[in-house]
XYZ file of C-alpha atoms in Angstrom:
684
model
C 75.046 -123.069 276.590
C 76.462 -120.100 278.477
C 74.369 -117.099 279.398
C 75.478 -113.911 281.058
C 75.598 -110.159 281.072
C 77.857 -108.019 278.964
C 80.491 -106.358 281.126
C 79.467 -102.734 281.122
C 79.174 -100.193 283.899
C 75.634 -99.280 282.919
C 72.726 -101.197 281.459
C 72.017 -98.224 279.207
C 75.114 -98.695 277.047
C 73.133 -99.370 273.854
C 71.120 -96.127 273.906
C 74.395 -94.330 274.586
C 76.002 -95.968 271.558
C 73.036 -95.085 269.364
C 72.775 -91.496 270.472
C 76.291 -90.286 271.159
C 79.018 -92.459 269.644
C 77.849 -92.471 266.060
C 76.766 -89.553 263.937
C 74.633 -91.607 261.565
C 73.093 -95.092 261.583
C 74.779 -95.977 258.314
C 78.169 -96.004 260.051
C 77.449 -99.530 261.331
C 78.361 -101.052 257.960
C 81.724 -99.303 257.868
C 82.530 -100.530 261.380
C 81.554 -104.139 260.781
C 83.341 -104.361 257.431
C 86.377 -102.702 259.021
C 86.395 -105.356 261.743
C 86.206 -108.059 259.086
C 89.128 -106.475 257.227
C 91.044 -106.346 260.512
C 90.486 -110.053 261.034
C 91.889 -110.745 257.554
C 94.868 -108.469 258.052
C 95.653 -110.138 261.363
C 95.777 -113.512 259.636
C 98.266 -112.134 257.102
C 100.430 -110.839 259.929
C 100.309 -114.161 261.791
C 101.354 -115.919 258.583
C 104.314 -113.562 258.189
C 105.453 -114.133 261.780
C 105.026 -117.896 261.509
C 102.272 -118.048 264.124
C 99.899 -119.327 261.426
C 101.132 -122.035 259.050
C 97.888 -122.998 257.347
C 96.517 -121.936 253.977
C 95.326 -118.325 253.899
C 93.163 -118.858 250.850
C 91.521 -115.901 249.148
C 90.939 -113.507 252.018
C 87.799 -111.476 251.454
C 84.811 -109.885 253.163
C 81.429 -110.953 251.849
C 78.126 -109.159 252.350
C 74.891 -111.142 252.050
C 71.339 -109.781 252.127
C 68.389 -112.024 252.915
C 65.349 -109.828 252.567
C 62.941 -112.698 253.338
C 64.643 -113.514 256.645
C 65.329 -109.856 257.351
C 69.059 -110.390 257.843
C 72.259 -108.730 256.684
C 75.399 -110.834 257.097
C 79.022 -109.672 257.035
C 81.389 -112.636 256.666
C 85.171 -112.955 256.647
C 87.681 -115.820 256.565
C 90.136 -114.126 258.885
C 91.362 -115.250 262.294
C 87.951 -115.821 263.875
C 87.424 -116.127 267.636
C 86.988 -118.821 270.253
C 84.717 -118.659 273.288
C 87.399 -117.094 275.447
C 88.061 -114.335 272.895
C 84.335 -113.675 272.501
C 84.120 -113.166 276.238
C 87.181 -110.930 276.257
C 86.583 -108.825 273.155
C 82.800 -108.773 272.760
C 81.409 -109.131 276.256
C 83.843 -106.622 277.751
C 82.980 -103.421 275.929
C 85.818 -101.084 274.956
C 88.590 -103.634 275.548
C 89.973 -103.587 272.052
C 91.328 -106.763 270.554
C 93.230 -104.603 268.100
C 95.077 -102.775 270.882
C 96.137 -106.096 272.359
C 97.166 -107.446 268.969
C 99.073 -104.315 267.969
C 101.077 -104.366 271.167
C 102.282 -107.882 270.408
C 102.903 -107.394 266.685
C 103.669 -103.688 266.494
C 106.590 -104.135 264.081
C 104.782 -106.472 261.674
C 101.055 -105.722 261.793
C 99.634 -104.412 258.550
C 96.808 -101.887 258.307
C 94.727 -102.658 261.389
C 91.802 -100.287 261.536
C 90.040 -100.455 264.891
C 91.299 -98.842 268.092
C 88.480 -98.813 270.609
C 86.572 -102.083 270.582
C 83.223 -100.373 270.191
C 82.766 -100.726 266.437
C 80.938 -104.029 266.685
C 78.223 -102.536 268.887
C 77.230 -100.088 266.181
C 75.328 -103.085 264.777
C 72.629 -102.474 267.379
C 71.840 -99.123 265.819
C 69.995 -100.992 263.043
C 69.519 -104.530 264.382
C 67.073 -105.887 266.972
C 69.280 -108.951 267.360
C 72.866 -109.787 266.396
C 74.470 -113.226 266.039
C 78.195 -113.901 265.789
C 79.021 -117.297 264.326
C 82.787 -117.662 264.492
C 85.608 -120.189 264.420
C 89.174 -119.429 265.410
C 92.165 -120.133 263.174
C 93.761 -122.007 266.104
C 94.159 -125.738 265.671
C 91.332 -127.712 267.289
C 89.214 -124.637 267.883
C 85.467 -125.106 268.164
C 82.955 -122.871 266.476
C 80.768 -120.767 268.763
C 77.630 -118.698 268.379
C 77.042 -115.518 270.366
C 73.611 -113.873 270.373
C 72.280 -110.680 271.889
C 69.014 -108.803 271.441
C 70.363 -105.344 272.307
C 70.025 -105.738 276.058
C 72.983 -106.566 278.318
C 71.838 -110.234 278.205
C 73.657 -112.608 275.816
C 73.973 -116.303 275.047
C 77.101 -118.160 273.948
C 77.035 -121.762 272.698
C 78.951 -124.165 270.523
C 77.804 -124.490 266.932
C 78.832 -125.913 263.594
C 81.052 -123.960 261.155
C 83.311 -125.600 258.607
C 85.932 -122.906 258.047
C 87.671 -120.292 260.163
C 86.414 -116.718 260.273
C 83.299 -114.904 261.441
C 79.753 -114.309 260.244
C 78.066 -111.276 261.798
C 74.326 -111.734 261.288
C 72.186 -108.640 261.795
C 68.458 -109.156 262.253
C 67.442 -105.764 260.905
C 65.002 -103.762 263.011
C 61.595 -102.873 261.590
C 62.422 -99.158 261.330
C 65.660 -99.813 259.400
C 64.421 -101.980 256.533
C 66.252 -99.820 253.958
C 69.404 -101.687 254.987
C 67.965 -104.822 253.388
C 68.006 -103.188 249.967
C 70.962 -104.088 247.772
C 71.130 -100.595 246.270
C 71.408 -99.016 249.728
C 74.114 -101.409 250.897
C 76.052 -100.965 247.659
C 75.849 -97.189 248.093
C 77.260 -97.416 251.633
C 80.007 -99.836 250.642
C 81.050 -97.490 247.843
C 81.087 -94.601 250.270
C 82.944 -96.161 253.201
C 84.702 -99.265 251.910
C 85.759 -98.374 248.372
C 89.476 -98.591 249.166
C 89.722 -101.116 251.998
C 92.771 -103.371 251.907
C 90.865 -106.671 251.541
C 88.339 -107.413 248.758
C 84.775 -106.527 249.813
C 82.229 -108.575 247.866
C 78.497 -107.931 247.518
C 76.937 -110.813 245.594
C 77.746 -111.400 241.929
C 78.234 -109.050 239.024
C 75.217 -108.816 236.789
C 74.659 -108.629 233.053
C 71.649 -108.097 230.813
C 70.426 -111.462 229.593
C 67.092 -112.761 228.304
C 65.454 -109.423 228.871
C 66.560 -108.925 232.455
C 69.581 -108.421 234.697
C 71.033 -111.750 235.846
C 73.887 -112.793 238.094
C 77.137 -113.983 236.516
C 79.737 -116.274 238.090
C 82.042 -113.329 238.832
C 82.155 -111.826 242.333
C 80.973 -108.227 242.590
C 84.052 -106.696 244.236
C 83.217 -103.243 245.508
C 86.646 -101.929 246.360
C 90.166 -101.343 245.093
C 92.565 -102.925 247.591
C 95.575 -100.892 246.439
C 94.377 -97.322 245.814
C 96.588 -94.952 243.898
C 97.718 -92.958 246.928
C 99.198 -96.088 248.521
C 101.617 -96.520 245.628
C 104.959 -94.839 245.071
C 104.740 -91.678 242.923
C 107.549 -93.040 240.743
C 105.244 -95.895 239.659
C 102.365 -93.656 238.620
C 101.777 -91.984 235.257
C 99.848 -88.754 234.673
C 96.967 -90.675 233.120
C 96.736 -92.806 236.269
C 96.277 -89.669 238.377
C 93.619 -88.337 235.998
C 91.829 -91.678 235.906
C 91.769 -91.848 239.700
C 90.347 -88.322 239.820
C 87.560 -89.383 237.468
C 86.865 -92.319 239.792
C 86.540 -89.991 242.769
C 84.683 -87.189 240.997
C 83.137 -88.531 237.776
C 81.188 -85.319 237.043
C 84.127 -82.913 237.325
C 86.351 -81.368 234.670
C 89.930 -82.562 234.397
C 92.070 -81.170 237.271
C 94.776 -78.566 236.758
C 97.419 -80.686 238.476
C 97.930 -82.675 241.672
C 100.168 -83.204 244.685
C 101.091 -86.678 245.924
C 101.555 -86.689 249.689
C 103.822 -89.344 251.157
C 105.434 -88.860 254.565
C 106.301 -91.284 257.363
C 107.960 -88.949 259.872
C 107.077 -87.321 262.264
C 103.654 -88.722 261.331
C 102.255 -91.092 258.730
C 100.346 -89.485 255.898
C 99.628 -90.420 252.306
C 97.199 -88.965 249.827
C 96.645 -87.138 246.575
C 95.310 -83.590 246.406
C 94.020 -82.184 243.132
C 93.652 -78.568 242.066
C 90.225 -78.411 240.380
C 89.083 -75.730 237.967
C 86.989 -73.888 240.538
C 87.218 -70.277 239.332
C 84.751 -68.306 241.488
C 82.603 -71.108 242.836
C 83.898 -71.387 246.404
C 81.047 -72.821 248.439
C 79.924 -75.494 245.992
C 83.426 -76.920 245.778
C 83.993 -77.554 249.488
C 83.990 -80.975 251.182
C 85.697 -82.672 248.261
C 88.650 -83.981 250.266
C 87.982 -87.444 251.637
C 89.716 -88.436 254.861
C 90.679 -92.090 255.308
C 92.220 -94.001 258.186
C 94.101 -96.999 256.825
C 91.971 -96.956 253.654
C 88.683 -96.679 255.606
C 86.601 -93.618 254.781
C 86.104 -91.391 257.817
C 84.699 -88.057 256.670
C 84.774 -85.369 254.010
C 84.644 -82.650 256.674
C 88.378 -82.031 256.929
C 88.478 -78.570 258.505
C 91.293 -78.579 261.033
C 93.430 -81.119 259.210
C 93.542 -79.217 255.941
C 93.954 -75.419 256.208
C 90.685 -73.680 255.426
C 91.820 -72.259 252.096
C 92.866 -75.707 250.895
C 89.446 -77.213 251.586
C 88.804 -76.027 248.023
C 91.112 -78.793 246.818
C 89.797 -82.240 245.872
C 91.250 -85.632 246.655
C 92.086 -88.002 249.495
C 94.182 -87.996 252.656
C 94.955 -91.211 254.525
C 96.590 -91.224 257.927
C 96.508 -93.549 260.941
C 97.909 -90.683 263.041
C 94.906 -88.384 262.826
C 93.110 -88.721 266.182
C 89.430 -89.601 265.993
C 86.752 -90.242 268.543
C 85.499 -93.785 269.052
C 83.108 -93.642 266.116
C 85.791 -92.379 263.751
C 83.304 -89.671 262.737
C 84.739 -86.533 264.294
C 88.224 -85.134 264.275
C 89.817 -84.216 267.587
C 92.177 -81.338 268.334
C 95.727 -82.597 268.526
C 99.324 -81.471 267.986
C 99.662 -83.993 265.149
C 96.756 -82.356 263.343
C 98.562 -78.993 263.406
C 101.740 -80.616 262.100
C 99.801 -82.289 259.301
C 98.095 -78.995 258.420
C 101.465 -77.219 258.245
C 102.936 -80.023 256.169
C 100.105 -79.896 253.636
C 100.405 -76.101 253.369
C 104.144 -76.414 252.713
C 103.685 -79.160 250.126
C 101.069 -77.116 248.251
C 103.270 -74.011 248.290
C 106.310 -76.004 247.136
C 104.309 -77.574 244.314
C 102.995 -74.219 243.091
C 106.440 -72.669 243.311
C 107.929 -75.611 241.435
C 105.437 -75.308 238.572
C 105.999 -71.546 238.435
C 109.773 -71.943 238.171
C 109.782 -74.943 235.830
C 107.117 -73.818 233.373
C 106.023 -70.243 233.912
C 104.012 -70.112 230.714
C 101.888 -73.086 231.786
C 101.524 -71.575 235.255
C 100.320 -68.262 233.824
C 97.772 -70.064 231.663
C 96.383 -71.721 234.807
C 96.533 -68.555 236.920
C 92.859 -67.613 236.530
C 91.955 -70.940 238.151
C 94.779 -70.866 240.685
C 94.445 -67.340 242.009
C 91.356 -68.160 244.060
C 93.402 -70.694 246.063
C 96.388 -68.382 246.356
C 94.396 -65.292 247.354
C 92.356 -67.292 249.852
C 95.553 -68.696 251.316
C 97.299 -65.341 251.611
C 94.214 -63.813 253.231
C 93.763 -66.576 255.794
C 97.290 -67.812 256.535
C 100.186 -65.440 257.225
C 102.673 -68.241 256.735
C 101.241 -68.960 253.308
C 101.617 -65.326 252.242
C 105.339 -65.533 253.008
C 105.590 -68.552 250.707
C 103.174 -67.361 248.018
C 104.440 -63.812 247.449
C 107.107 -65.148 245.084
C 104.689 -67.061 242.819
C 101.528 -64.992 243.194
C 100.838 -62.934 240.075
C 99.344 -59.608 239.073
C 97.471 -59.514 235.765
C 97.107 -56.243 233.879
C 94.150 -55.259 231.692
C 96.070 -56.446 228.608
C 96.428 -59.965 230.038
C 100.129 -59.772 230.927
C 101.323 -61.412 234.149
C 103.870 -60.114 236.648
C 105.227 -61.200 239.994
C 104.835 -58.634 242.764
C 108.468 -57.605 242.459
C 108.366 -57.425 238.649
C 105.336 -55.165 238.710
C 106.831 -52.880 241.308
C 109.870 -52.420 239.086
C 107.613 -51.736 236.091
C 105.604 -48.895 237.665
C 107.841 -47.338 240.306
C 109.276 -44.564 238.088
C 106.023 -43.414 236.510
C 103.393 -44.199 239.165
C 104.964 -42.672 242.251
C 103.034 -39.599 243.377
C 104.420 -36.335 244.739
C 104.315 -37.743 248.296
C 106.489 -40.746 247.387
C 103.591 -43.235 247.432
C 103.667 -45.958 244.780
C 100.174 -46.086 243.275
C 98.786 -49.401 241.994
C 95.879 -48.655 239.648
C 93.316 -51.401 239.234
C 90.045 -52.076 237.445
C 87.392 -54.612 238.420
C 85.613 -54.645 235.063
C 87.447 -53.949 231.820
C 84.319 -53.069 229.895
C 82.513 -50.895 232.429
C 85.668 -48.997 233.361
C 87.056 -48.808 229.821
C 87.205 -45.003 229.520
C 88.930 -44.675 232.900
C 91.479 -47.309 231.870
C 92.111 -45.447 228.614
C 92.606 -42.172 230.497
C 95.234 -43.860 232.676
C 96.953 -45.442 229.677
C 97.056 -42.030 227.986
C 99.266 -40.925 230.871
C 101.524 -43.949 230.351
C 100.183 -45.742 233.436
C 99.621 -49.479 233.865
C 96.282 -50.788 235.175
C 95.773 -54.127 236.915
C 92.677 -56.258 236.396
C 91.209 -57.502 239.696
C 87.985 -59.210 238.666
C 88.223 -62.358 240.804
C 85.945 -63.166 243.724
C 88.645 -62.552 246.350
C 90.617 -59.879 244.505
C 89.065 -56.971 246.418
C 89.988 -58.229 249.912
C 93.368 -59.301 248.484
C 93.982 -55.701 247.390
C 93.380 -54.474 250.945
C 95.696 -57.156 252.315
C 98.505 -56.316 249.878
C 98.164 -52.640 250.722
C 99.108 -53.563 254.288
C 102.008 -55.740 253.150
C 103.613 -53.348 250.627
C 105.611 -50.384 251.919
C 104.696 -46.819 250.868
C 102.084 -48.121 248.449
C 98.379 -47.722 247.897
C 95.879 -49.418 245.599
C 93.287 -47.217 243.898
C 90.547 -48.234 241.523
C 90.949 -46.393 238.263
C 87.487 -44.783 238.445
C 87.850 -43.461 242.009
C 88.938 -39.974 240.846
C 90.384 -38.178 237.860
C 93.707 -39.695 236.915
C 95.641 -36.522 237.748
C 94.308 -36.623 241.276
C 94.796 -40.359 241.750
C 98.497 -39.984 240.987
C 99.085 -36.357 241.902
C 102.279 -34.842 240.528
C 103.952 -31.506 241.312
C 103.137 -30.247 237.801
C 99.404 -31.043 238.005
C 97.191 -28.594 236.038
C 95.463 -25.899 238.099
C 91.883 -24.697 237.813
C 91.709 -21.237 236.184
C 88.224 -20.176 237.347
C 87.068 -17.693 239.972
C 84.663 -18.670 242.731
C 81.565 -17.399 240.910
C 82.434 -19.335 237.772
C 82.985 -22.536 239.765
C 79.658 -21.993 241.516
C 77.782 -21.462 238.255
C 79.116 -24.706 236.823
C 78.726 -26.826 239.959
C 75.269 -25.481 240.867
C 74.010 -25.825 237.295
C 74.914 -29.505 237.159
C 74.083 -30.287 240.795
C 70.554 -28.990 240.339
C 69.921 -31.291 237.374
C 71.390 -34.559 238.649
C 68.485 -37.036 238.910
C 67.594 -38.627 242.252
C 68.749 -42.231 242.245
C 67.845 -44.758 244.929
C 70.607 -45.310 247.504
C 72.947 -42.945 245.645
C 74.261 -39.482 246.451
C 76.066 -37.113 244.056
C 78.458 -34.249 244.597
C 79.825 -32.019 241.835
C 83.450 -30.990 241.430
C 85.192 -28.847 238.792
C 88.690 -29.771 237.649
C 91.071 -28.886 234.829
C 91.582 -32.217 233.053
C 92.815 -31.106 229.635
C 91.002 -30.334 226.390
C 91.160 -33.949 225.174
C 89.622 -35.459 228.323
C 85.918 -36.205 228.727
C 83.695 -33.191 229.548
C 82.027 -34.992 232.480
C 82.942 -38.188 234.345
C 81.613 -39.895 237.441
C 84.009 -41.087 240.136
C 83.429 -43.037 243.349
C 85.442 -42.518 246.517
C 87.956 -45.351 246.994
C 87.656 -45.599 250.765
C 83.863 -45.678 250.996
C 83.478 -48.037 248.042
C 86.032 -50.433 249.477
C 84.392 -50.378 252.915
C 81.060 -51.266 251.314
C 82.699 -54.101 249.374
C 84.474 -55.419 252.462
C 81.174 -55.429 254.366
C 80.210 -58.429 252.222
C 83.158 -60.426 253.537
C 83.589 -59.312 257.152
C 81.201 -59.405 260.061
C 80.867 -56.166 261.993
C 81.029 -54.031 258.844
C 77.345 -54.255 257.925
C 77.000 -50.534 258.767
C 78.950 -49.641 255.624
C 76.778 -51.922 253.524
C 73.680 -49.917 254.499
C 75.165 -46.556 253.523
C 74.277 -44.981 250.139
C 76.787 -45.070 247.297
C 78.497 -41.698 247.011
C 79.617 -40.411 243.623
C 81.301 -37.281 242.326
C 80.288 -35.734 239.027
C 83.538 -34.186 237.806
C 83.309 -31.338 235.255
C 86.273 -30.737 232.980
C 86.705 -26.950 232.855
C 89.080 -27.304 229.876
C 86.498 -28.967 227.621
C 84.811 -26.795 224.977
C 81.283 -27.917 225.929
C 81.808 -27.081 229.603
C 83.300 -23.715 228.654
C 80.244 -23.020 226.483
C 77.896 -23.902 229.365
C 79.827 -21.574 231.657
C 79.814 -18.732 229.139
C 76.089 -19.067 228.482
C 75.415 -19.388 232.198
C 77.328 -16.236 233.028
C 75.491 -14.291 230.324
C 72.070 -15.654 231.286
C 72.376 -15.032 235.020
C 74.602 -11.960 235.150
C 71.955 -9.314 235.792
C 69.906 -11.446 238.162
C 72.897 -12.599 240.161
C 74.555 -9.182 240.415
C 72.543 -7.876 243.421
C 72.492 -11.328 245.045
C 76.257 -11.687 244.808
C 76.705 -8.176 246.139
C 74.436 -8.959 249.089
C 76.287 -12.247 249.729
C 79.606 -10.427 249.693
C 78.370 -7.870 252.231
C 76.868 -10.523 254.493
C 80.057 -12.590 254.371
C 82.082 -9.544 255.391
C 79.679 -8.785 258.255
C 79.724 -12.462 259.356
C 83.515 -12.424 259.465
C 83.607 -9.232 261.575
C 80.996 -10.532 264.035
C 82.788 -13.877 264.395
C 86.106 -12.139 265.026
C 84.590 -9.817 267.632
C 82.815 -12.599 269.477
C 85.896 -14.796 269.226
C 87.757 -12.347 271.447
C 85.191 -12.785 274.234
C 84.371 -15.586 276.616
C 81.023 -17.297 275.853
C 79.373 -15.823 278.929
C 80.457 -12.297 277.920
C 78.584 -12.416 274.590
C 75.224 -10.645 274.860
C 72.004 -12.060 273.489
C 71.814 -9.131 271.072
C 75.235 -10.036 269.664
C 74.238 -13.702 269.330
C 71.037 -12.717 267.499
C 72.977 -10.398 265.195
C 75.295 -13.217 264.113
C 72.414 -15.666 263.786
C 70.385 -13.276 261.617
C 73.411 -12.604 259.428
C 73.969 -16.337 258.893
C 70.287 -16.890 258.098
C 70.271 -14.043 255.563
C 73.459 -15.405 254.030
C 71.887 -18.864 253.643
C 68.804 -17.273 252.094
C 70.853 -15.357 249.536
C 72.886 -18.439 248.665
C 69.684 -20.391 248.130
C 68.406 -17.627 245.833
C 71.664 -17.861 243.906
C 71.160 -21.625 243.506
C 67.613 -21.086 242.256
C 68.775 -18.556 239.650
C 71.454 -20.929 238.339
C 69.036 -23.888 238.452
C 66.554 -21.847 236.412
C 69.180 -21.408 233.714
C 70.190 -25.102 233.826
C 66.644 -26.452 233.764
C 66.161 -25.845 230.047
C 69.783 -26.385 229.001
C 69.792 -29.558 226.882
C 73.588 -29.781 226.849
C 73.764 -30.025 230.650
C 71.156 -32.797 230.716
C 72.858 -34.605 227.856
C 76.276 -34.528 229.538
C 74.880 -35.742 232.860
C 73.020 -38.569 231.161
C 76.085 -39.552 229.139
C 78.110 -39.821 232.343
C 75.356 -41.891 234.012
C 75.030 -44.079 230.926
C 78.767 -44.700 230.887
C 78.491 -46.086 234.427
C 75.356 -48.161 233.844
C 73.267 -45.820 236.004
C 70.832 -44.451 233.416
C 67.651 -46.510 233.424
C 63.895 -46.395 233.104
C 62.238 -43.054 232.358
C 65.582 -41.205 232.471
C 67.028 -43.482 229.786
C 63.905 -43.032 227.656
C 64.140 -39.241 227.942
C 67.837 -39.371 227.020
C 67.052 -41.334 223.862
C 64.360 -38.860 222.827
C 66.702 -35.924 223.446
C 69.495 -37.613 221.495
C 67.205 -38.172 218.505
C 66.160 -34.504 218.555
C 69.803 -33.418 218.649
C 70.534 -35.512 215.557
C 67.651 -34.002 213.545
């Protein structure tokens, strides 16, 4: 029997392996099964080259659990090892047998998984002792047994083994007993080994018999050795793709469509990516792309390989050219990764463009599901915008779809304002903004519907991309101001009349939490609403963007600002003005006269002091101007109080304000109750 020390530069190699090389203890099973698959694949290659002329038999990897003995055994009937190879590939850590083998058989070797020679040592993450019982395929080879208890000390001795191959026997540590449970091992095999290229067998299939589950004679094969992505697309039917999707994601709805990736230059990559029906559920749909390396599961954290916006896709990617660290658990930055990312982006764009051109009707029907991907892509990848602008769609409030260019042609004659800006009107909620949409339609304008999760930031992005264009939500102002024309109606009221209307309504607007109201008077036509509420486009958009972008939280804390717009052409507003003038005429007459005199005096004083340098203005002159301004403010406040006194008991003013608030979902609680009572009294 030979004894010795494993050839490492430090005696602390095992703690290093446990702590740093592997992200999770469960990885050990993937590594050991991968090594067993490698051994089988090597035998196939040797048979092809003529270096092995014996019977291959049914190559397979078998997993055996002995709960009583506390062991987990991974067995293969691959090439096995002799004592010299044990010493070279096991005792000398990080000298990979695969690297040596690949160099010799680089033109013929099939899917060989390992690259670093460290995978075997992951066994010590869960085992207090590991035995290797192995026999080489070479003629006359003797079986050997290698044992190690997790220290650098090992033993190597001859033993008895009838057939070639290796048995890796793990004596499971006391704190890892879950790895002696069949359900746990089956779960891990399904996760990591479901598509390995050699059958992976865990015991026998079971069936219900005599009141309990019993083993049958049929092997319980965990994996599919020829997964769908490894086949040629020409061999695969649509139902095969759908069936494979159900295998990967049994709880999901049927996918919209899929993309089969198959490239061998300048890198090797195969896979199938599915477009799921995700709608607005971004976060919950991530991490559904599984990364494989030669059919061995690596990770479902594919950021870096797949562009961020395409992490919403589902499916698999398999590539031996994606660089990994020694545990195969973390992706590394590499030029190949960037090439792969660009390739996937191009393939997705080409597929979408192909569907759009070949069957636009079908594409439009899927657009509500697709636009989340497309908007996300255009927002995050400039290159993708350049590809997607030809198949990205606008949807109007009537459900019609247009390409960007088609929609521009549709609206350019009617929706260009007096400054030459093309105005894209949009609504975020058809029901809540119904009256505003109808007002725009009455002018012959088209309104887009942007009710998707990423539609608001997409609007801001498109505004930067389109020349001489702006996007405005349909309720941001009166329609005549949103798209201002040279022939816009003018307000036919004097200053006092405007003040009576604005002050009357301003004084009666209820105080709403985190909301501020201004009042404006406009001529909107006799058929337009008497009162509407608008919200400034810029401020509203900044508040919305604060939800998506860091550094904009300031806008999110600001109150919502609204404008209560009075239609001076409407009969009800005219009646309020007429009654207001009559009610306040005598009381306001001296106040208005005083205001007029004070304004004149203020103007004269400002002009006189404006001709002097600051140091030349006397204190008496400063006090005179200050007193004039204070008296002017006092008179204006008295004017407000007079108008507010009239408005306080005017039911029509309160009713119109409440109707406008109700229309915008802002009338609640006690105010809503009062409105209902007032409405009932008006009906009586």
